[in-house]
mmCIF file of N, CA and C in Angstrom:
data_model
loop_
_atom_site.group_PDB
_atom_site.id
_atom_site.type_symbol
_atom_site.label_atom_id
_atom_site.label_comp_id
_atom_site.label_asym_id
_atom_site.label_seq_id
_atom_site.Cartn_x
_atom_site.Cartn_y
_atom_site.Cartn_z
ATOM 1 N N MET C 1 90.200 240.823 30.358
ATOM 2 C CA MET C 1 89.540 240.694 29.069
ATOM 3 C C MET C 1 88.325 239.782 29.224
ATOM 4 N N PHE C 2 87.213 240.192 28.646
ATOM 5 C CA PHE C 2 85.972 239.436 28.707
ATOM 6 C C PHE C 2 85.960 238.356 27.626
ATOM 7 N N ILE C 3 85.631 237.146 28.029
ATOM 8 C CA ILE C 3 85.527 236.034 27.084
ATOM 9 C C ILE C 3 84.047 235.730 26.892
ATOM 10 N N ASN C 4 83.605 235.712 25.652
ATOM 11 C CA ASN C 4 82.190 235.546 25.341
ATOM 12 C C ASN C 4 81.850 234.098 25.003
ATOM 13 N N LYS C 5 82.415 233.173 25.764
ATOM 14 C CA LYS C 5 82.145 231.748 25.572
ATOM 15 C C LYS C 5 82.099 231.073 26.937
ATOM 16 N N THR C 6 81.487 229.904 26.992
ATOM 17 C CA THR C 6 81.473 229.145 28.237
ATOM 18 C C THR C 6 82.844 228.530 28.474
ATOM 19 N N SER C 7 83.031 227.953 29.635
ATOM 20 C CA SER C 7 84.328 227.358 29.957
ATOM 21 C C SER C 7 84.686 226.202 29.027
ATOM 22 N N ASP C 8 83.665 225.564 28.420
ATOM 23 C CA ASP C 8 83.951 224.477 27.481
ATOM 24 C C ASP C 8 83.884 224.930 26.014
ATOM 25 N N GLY C 9 83.911 226.271 25.793
ATOM 26 C CA GLY C 9 84.011 226.804 24.438
ATOM 27 C C GLY C 9 82.711 226.982 23.686
ATOM 28 N N ARG C 10 81.585 226.811 24.368
ATOM 29 C CA ARG C 10 80.289 226.950 23.697
ATOM 30 C C ARG C 10 79.905 228.425 23.590
ATOM 31 N N ASN C 11 79.112 228.760 22.573
ATOM 32 C CA ASN C 11 78.647 230.122 22.361
ATOM 33 C C ASN C 11 77.352 230.438 23.098
ATOM 34 N N ASN C 12 76.804 229.480 23.812
ATOM 35 C CA ASN C 12 75.612 229.723 24.624
ATOM 36 C C ASN C 12 75.587 228.729 25.781
ATOM 37 N N ILE C 13 74.790 229.059 26.790
ATOM 38 C CA ILE C 13 74.639 228.123 27.907
ATOM 39 C C ILE C 13 73.270 227.452 27.897
ATOM 40 N N CYS C 14 72.411 227.845 26.973
ATOM 41 C CA CYS C 14 71.057 227.305 26.958
ATOM 42 C C CYS C 14 70.881 226.118 26.013
ATOM 43 N N GLY C 15 71.839 225.864 25.147
ATOM 44 C CA GLY C 15 71.675 224.816 24.138
ATOM 45 C C GLY C 15 71.406 223.433 24.701
ATOM 46 N N LYS C 16 72.131 223.080 25.745
ATOM 47 C CA LYS C 16 71.926 221.753 26.338
ATOM 48 C C LYS C 16 70.553 221.637 26.981
ATOM 49 N N GLN C 17 70.109 222.723 27.609
ATOM 50 C CA GLN C 17 68.785 222.717 28.224
ATOM 51 C C GLN C 17 67.685 222.676 27.157
ATOM 52 N N ILE C 18 67.897 223.384 26.068
ATOM 53 C CA ILE C 18 66.922 223.347 24.975
ATOM 54 C C ILE C 18 66.808 221.929 24.427
ATOM 55 N N THR C 19 67.943 221.271 24.258
ATOM 56 C CA THR C 19 67.915 219.875 23.800
ATOM 57 C C THR C 19 67.127 219.011 24.761
ATOM 58 N N TYR C 20 67.424 219.152 26.050
ATOM 59 C CA TYR C 20 66.758 218.339 27.072
ATOM 60 C C TYR C 20 65.241 218.516 27.012
ATOM 61 N N PHE C 21 64.772 219.759 27.033
ATOM 62 C CA PHE C 21 63.328 219.990 27.055
ATOM 63 C C PHE C 21 62.671 219.655 25.724
ATOM 64 N N ARG C 22 63.381 219.815 24.634
ATOM 65 C CA ARG C 22 62.843 219.410 23.329
ATOM 66 C C ARG C 22 62.602 217.907 23.310
ATOM 67 N N LEU C 23 63.577 217.156 23.794
ATOM 68 C CA LEU C 23 63.446 215.700 23.816
ATOM 69 C C LEU C 23 62.385 215.238 24.809
ATOM 70 N N GLN C 24 62.250 215.955 25.928
ATOM 71 C CA GLN C 24 61.206 215.631 26.898
ATOM 72 C C GLN C 24 59.815 215.743 26.276
ATOM 73 N N GLN C 25 59.686 216.643 25.326
ATOM 74 C CA GLN C 25 58.405 216.847 24.655
ATOM 75 C C GLN C 25 58.294 216.059 23.356
ATOM 76 N N SER C 26 59.278 215.198 23.110
ATOM 77 C CA SER C 26 59.305 214.365 21.891
ATOM 78 C C SER C 26 59.198 215.204 20.622
ATOM 79 N N LEU C 27 59.899 216.333 20.608
ATOM 80 C CA LEU C 27 59.914 217.190 19.427
ATOM 81 C C LEU C 27 61.200 216.977 18.647
ATOM 82 N N SER C 28 61.093 216.923 17.346
ATOM 83 C CA SER C 28 62.289 216.934 16.508
ATOM 84 C C SER C 28 62.782 218.372 16.424
ATOM 85 N N GLN C 29 63.990 218.556 15.930
ATOM 86 C CA GLN C 29 64.497 219.904 15.739
ATOM 87 C C GLN C 29 63.628 220.671 14.747
ATOM 88 N N ARG C 30 63.151 219.998 13.730
ATOM 89 C CA ARG C 30 62.278 220.641 12.744
ATOM 90 C C ARG C 30 60.947 221.049 13.384
ATOM 91 N N GLN C 31 60.387 220.202 14.217
ATOM 92 C CA GLN C 31 59.129 220.536 14.884
ATOM 93 C C GLN C 31 59.298 221.733 15.813
ATOM 94 N N LEU C 32 60.424 221.782 16.516
ATOM 95 C CA LEU C 32 60.678 222.922 17.388
ATOM 96 C C LEU C 32 60.844 224.189 16.549
ATOM 97 N N ALA C 33 61.549 224.103 15.440
ATOM 98 C CA ALA C 33 61.712 225.263 14.558
ATOM 99 C C ALA C 33 60.352 225.748 14.065
ATOM 100 N N ASP C 34 59.479 224.823 13.704
ATOM 101 C CA ASP C 34 58.128 225.191 13.252
ATOM 102 C C ASP C 34 57.360 225.914 14.357
ATOM 103 N N LYS C 35 57.477 225.403 15.576
ATOM 104 C CA LYS C 35 56.806 226.008 16.720
ATOM 105 C C LYS C 35 57.337 227.427 16.968
ATOM 106 N N LEU C 36 58.641 227.583 16.877
ATOM 107 C CA LEU C 36 59.262 228.893 17.072
ATOM 108 C C LEU C 36 58.831 229.871 15.994
ATOM 109 N N GLN C 37 58.721 229.392 14.761
ATOM 110 C CA GLN C 37 58.293 230.255 13.659
ATOM 111 C C GLN C 37 56.867 230.749 13.876
ATOM 112 N N LEU C 38 56.003 229.881 14.405
ATOM 113 C CA LEU C 38 54.628 230.300 14.694
ATOM 114 C C LEU C 38 54.588 231.384 15.773
ATOM 115 N N LEU C 39 55.610 231.397 16.632
ATOM 116 C CA LEU C 39 55.703 232.409 17.689
ATOM 117 C C LEU C 39 56.468 233.655 17.232
ATOM 118 N N GLY C 40 56.943 233.646 15.978
ATOM 119 C CA GLY C 40 57.574 234.829 15.419
ATOM 120 C C GLY C 40 59.092 234.806 15.335
ATOM 121 N N LEU C 41 59.716 233.700 15.683
ATOM 122 C CA LEU C 41 61.174 233.608 15.596
ATOM 123 C C LEU C 41 61.542 232.864 14.318
ATOM 124 N N ASP C 42 62.231 233.539 13.420
ATOM 125 C CA ASP C 42 62.565 232.968 12.115
ATOM 126 C C ASP C 42 63.839 232.130 12.207
ATOM 127 N N VAL C 43 63.669 230.866 12.560
ATOM 128 C CA VAL C 43 64.787 229.918 12.621
ATOM 129 C C VAL C 43 64.391 228.648 11.885
ATOM 130 N N ASP C 44 65.398 227.900 11.445
ATOM 131 C CA ASP C 44 65.125 226.622 10.802
ATOM 132 C C ASP C 44 65.790 225.507 11.606
ATOM 133 N N LYS C 45 65.652 224.298 11.126
ATOM 134 C CA LYS C 45 66.213 223.130 11.802
ATOM 135 C C LYS C 45 67.722 223.267 11.998
ATOM 136 N N ASN C 46 68.401 223.813 11.002
ATOM 137 C CA ASN C 46 69.858 223.973 11.097
ATOM 138 C C ASN C 46 70.253 224.938 12.209
ATOM 139 N N ALA C 47 69.471 225.990 12.398
ATOM 140 C CA ALA C 47 69.744 226.937 13.485
ATOM 141 C C ALA C 47 69.556 226.255 14.836
ATOM 142 N N ILE C 48 68.512 225.441 14.959
ATOM 143 C CA ILE C 48 68.284 224.694 16.205
ATOM 144 C C ILE C 48 69.474 223.777 16.468
ATOM 145 N N GLN C 49 69.920 223.093 15.450
ATOM 146 C CA GLN C 49 71.060 222.188 15.580
ATOM 147 C C GLN C 49 72.300 222.942 16.065
ATOM 148 N N ARG C 50 72.553 224.121 15.512
ATOM 149 C CA ARG C 50 73.726 224.903 15.906
ATOM 150 C C ARG C 50 73.587 225.455 17.321
ATOM 151 N N ILE C 51 72.374 225.844 17.699
ATOM 152 C CA ILE C 51 72.146 226.315 19.068
ATOM 153 C C ILE C 51 72.394 225.185 20.051
ATOM 154 N N GLU C 52 71.825 224.021 19.779
ATOM 155 C CA GLU C 52 71.979 222.884 20.689
ATOM 156 C C GLU C 52 73.430 222.427 20.788
ATOM 157 N N ALA C 53 74.188 222.589 19.715
ATOM 158 C CA ALA C 53 75.602 222.204 19.721
ATOM 159 C C ALA C 53 76.490 223.288 20.331
ATOM 160 N N GLY C 54 75.890 224.440 20.661
ATOM 161 C CA GLY C 54 76.663 225.526 21.252
ATOM 162 C C GLY C 54 77.459 226.333 20.250
ATOM 163 N N LYS C 55 77.122 226.214 18.987
ATOM 164 C CA LYS C 55 77.868 226.909 17.937
ATOM 165 C C LYS C 55 77.227 228.231 17.533
ATOM 166 N N ARG C 56 76.045 228.513 18.051
ATOM 167 C CA ARG C 56 75.341 229.748 17.678
ATOM 168 C C ARG C 56 74.990 230.515 18.944
ATOM 169 N N PHE C 57 75.189 231.829 18.895
ATOM 170 C CA PHE C 57 74.781 232.680 20.006
ATOM 171 C C PHE C 57 73.260 232.749 20.053
ATOM 172 N N VAL C 58 72.714 232.954 21.242
ATOM 173 C CA VAL C 58 71.275 233.079 21.427
ATOM 174 C C VAL C 58 71.008 234.438 22.069
ATOM 175 N N THR C 59 70.154 235.224 21.441
ATOM 176 C CA THR C 59 69.834 236.548 21.985
ATOM 177 C C THR C 59 68.766 236.423 23.067
ATOM 178 N N ASP C 60 68.566 237.497 23.800
ATOM 179 C CA ASP C 60 67.521 237.495 24.817
ATOM 180 C C ASP C 60 66.141 237.346 24.181
ATOM 181 N N ILE C 61 65.963 237.906 22.997
ATOM 182 C CA ILE C 61 64.692 237.771 22.281
ATOM 183 C C ILE C 61 64.461 236.304 21.907
ATOM 184 N N ASP C 62 65.503 235.658 21.390
ATOM 185 C CA ASP C 62 65.411 234.226 21.066
ATOM 186 C C ASP C 62 65.018 233.432 22.310
ATOM 187 N N LEU C 63 65.673 233.742 23.418
ATOM 188 C CA LEU C 63 65.469 232.996 24.652
ATOM 189 C C LEU C 63 64.031 233.092 25.154
ATOM 190 N N VAL C 64 63.440 234.271 25.052
ATOM 191 C CA VAL C 64 62.046 234.453 25.467
ATOM 192 C C VAL C 64 61.134 233.542 24.653
ATOM 193 N N ILE C 65 61.366 233.480 23.358
ATOM 194 C CA ILE C 65 60.498 232.670 22.497
ATOM 195 C C ILE C 65 60.758 231.177 22.705
ATOM 196 N N PHE C 66 62.017 230.784 22.916
ATOM 197 C CA PHE C 66 62.298 229.384 23.264
ATOM 198 C C PHE C 66 61.562 229.006 24.540
ATOM 199 N N SER C 67 61.582 229.899 25.511
ATOM 200 C CA SER C 67 60.907 229.648 26.775
ATOM 201 C C SER C 67 59.414 229.414 26.563
ATOM 202 N N ARG C 68 58.809 230.226 25.730
ATOM 203 C CA ARG C 68 57.374 230.064 25.431
ATOM 204 C C ARG C 68 57.111 228.755 24.690
ATOM 205 N N ALA C 69 57.923 228.476 23.686
ATOM 206 C CA ALA C 69 57.711 227.280 22.864
ATOM 207 C C ALA C 69 57.877 226.004 23.680
ATOM 208 N N LEU C 70 58.844 226.012 24.592
ATOM 209 C CA LEU C 70 59.116 224.818 25.392
ATOM 210 C C LEU C 70 58.364 224.819 26.719
ATOM 211 N N GLU C 71 57.588 225.903 26.950
ATOM 212 C CA GLU C 71 56.809 226.039 28.190
ATOM 213 C C GLU C 71 57.693 225.807 29.409
ATOM 214 N N THR C 72 58.822 226.492 29.399
ATOM 215 C CA THR C 72 59.852 226.346 30.430
ATOM 216 C C THR C 72 60.328 227.736 30.838
ATOM 217 N N PRO C 73 60.482 227.994 32.136
ATOM 218 C CA PRO C 73 60.972 229.306 32.558
ATOM 219 C C PRO C 73 62.362 229.609 31.989
ATOM 220 N N ILE C 74 62.576 230.866 31.662
ATOM 221 C CA ILE C 74 63.864 231.297 31.122
ATOM 222 C C ILE C 74 64.997 230.920 32.067
ATOM 223 N N GLU C 75 64.756 231.051 33.363
ATOM 224 C CA GLU C 75 65.795 230.754 34.344
ATOM 225 C C GLU C 75 66.304 229.318 34.221
ATOM 226 N N ILE C 76 65.404 228.412 33.904
ATOM 227 C CA ILE C 76 65.788 227.005 33.742
ATOM 228 C C ILE C 76 66.630 226.836 32.481
ATOM 229 N N LEU C 77 66.259 227.537 31.420
ATOM 230 C CA LEU C 77 67.032 227.446 30.173
ATOM 231 C C LEU C 77 68.445 228.015 30.351
ATOM 232 N N LEU C 78 68.580 228.947 31.287
ATOM 233 C CA LEU C 78 69.881 229.569 31.523
ATOM 234 C C LEU C 78 70.726 228.833 32.560
ATOM 235 N N TYR C 79 70.189 227.758 33.109
ATOM 236 C CA TYR C 79 70.946 226.990 34.079
ATOM 237 C C TYR C 79 72.052 226.236 33.363
ATOM 238 N N ASP C 80 73.287 226.531 33.730
ATOM 239 C CA ASP C 80 74.439 225.888 33.086
ATOM 240 C C ASP C 80 74.758 224.586 33.809
ATOM 241 N N ILE C 81 74.451 223.455 33.175
ATOM 242 C CA ILE C 81 74.654 222.171 33.826
ATOM 243 C C ILE C 81 76.135 221.853 34.014
ATOM 244 N N ASN C 82 77.014 222.613 33.369
ATOM 245 C CA ASN C 82 78.454 222.404 33.551
ATOM 246 C C ASN C 82 79.021 223.269 34.671
ATOM 247 N N ASP C 83 78.223 224.226 35.166
ATOM 248 C CA ASP C 83 78.687 225.123 36.211
ATOM 249 C C ASP C 83 78.597 224.411 37.564
ATOM 250 N N LYS C 84 79.690 224.319 38.233
ATOM 251 C CA LYS C 84 79.719 223.585 39.494
ATOM 252 C C LYS C 84 79.723 224.514 40.672
#
């Protein structure tokens, strides 16, 4: 049976990386949401919060736009820091 969650129960593997790169750029969750909206992704601060907490799934379309907004390769966003 396929389990659609990480080993620690998160709904995505990119949330922690998104948090890291957002903070590296000194962006608030609201500022990141604004940046994403300008790129065409309709999300708000609450959605960012849920993504970073691992409570919201992230689509491939979302991931492409996060990558652009954070100026970070998709591969880096998909790096699971809990994967050993």
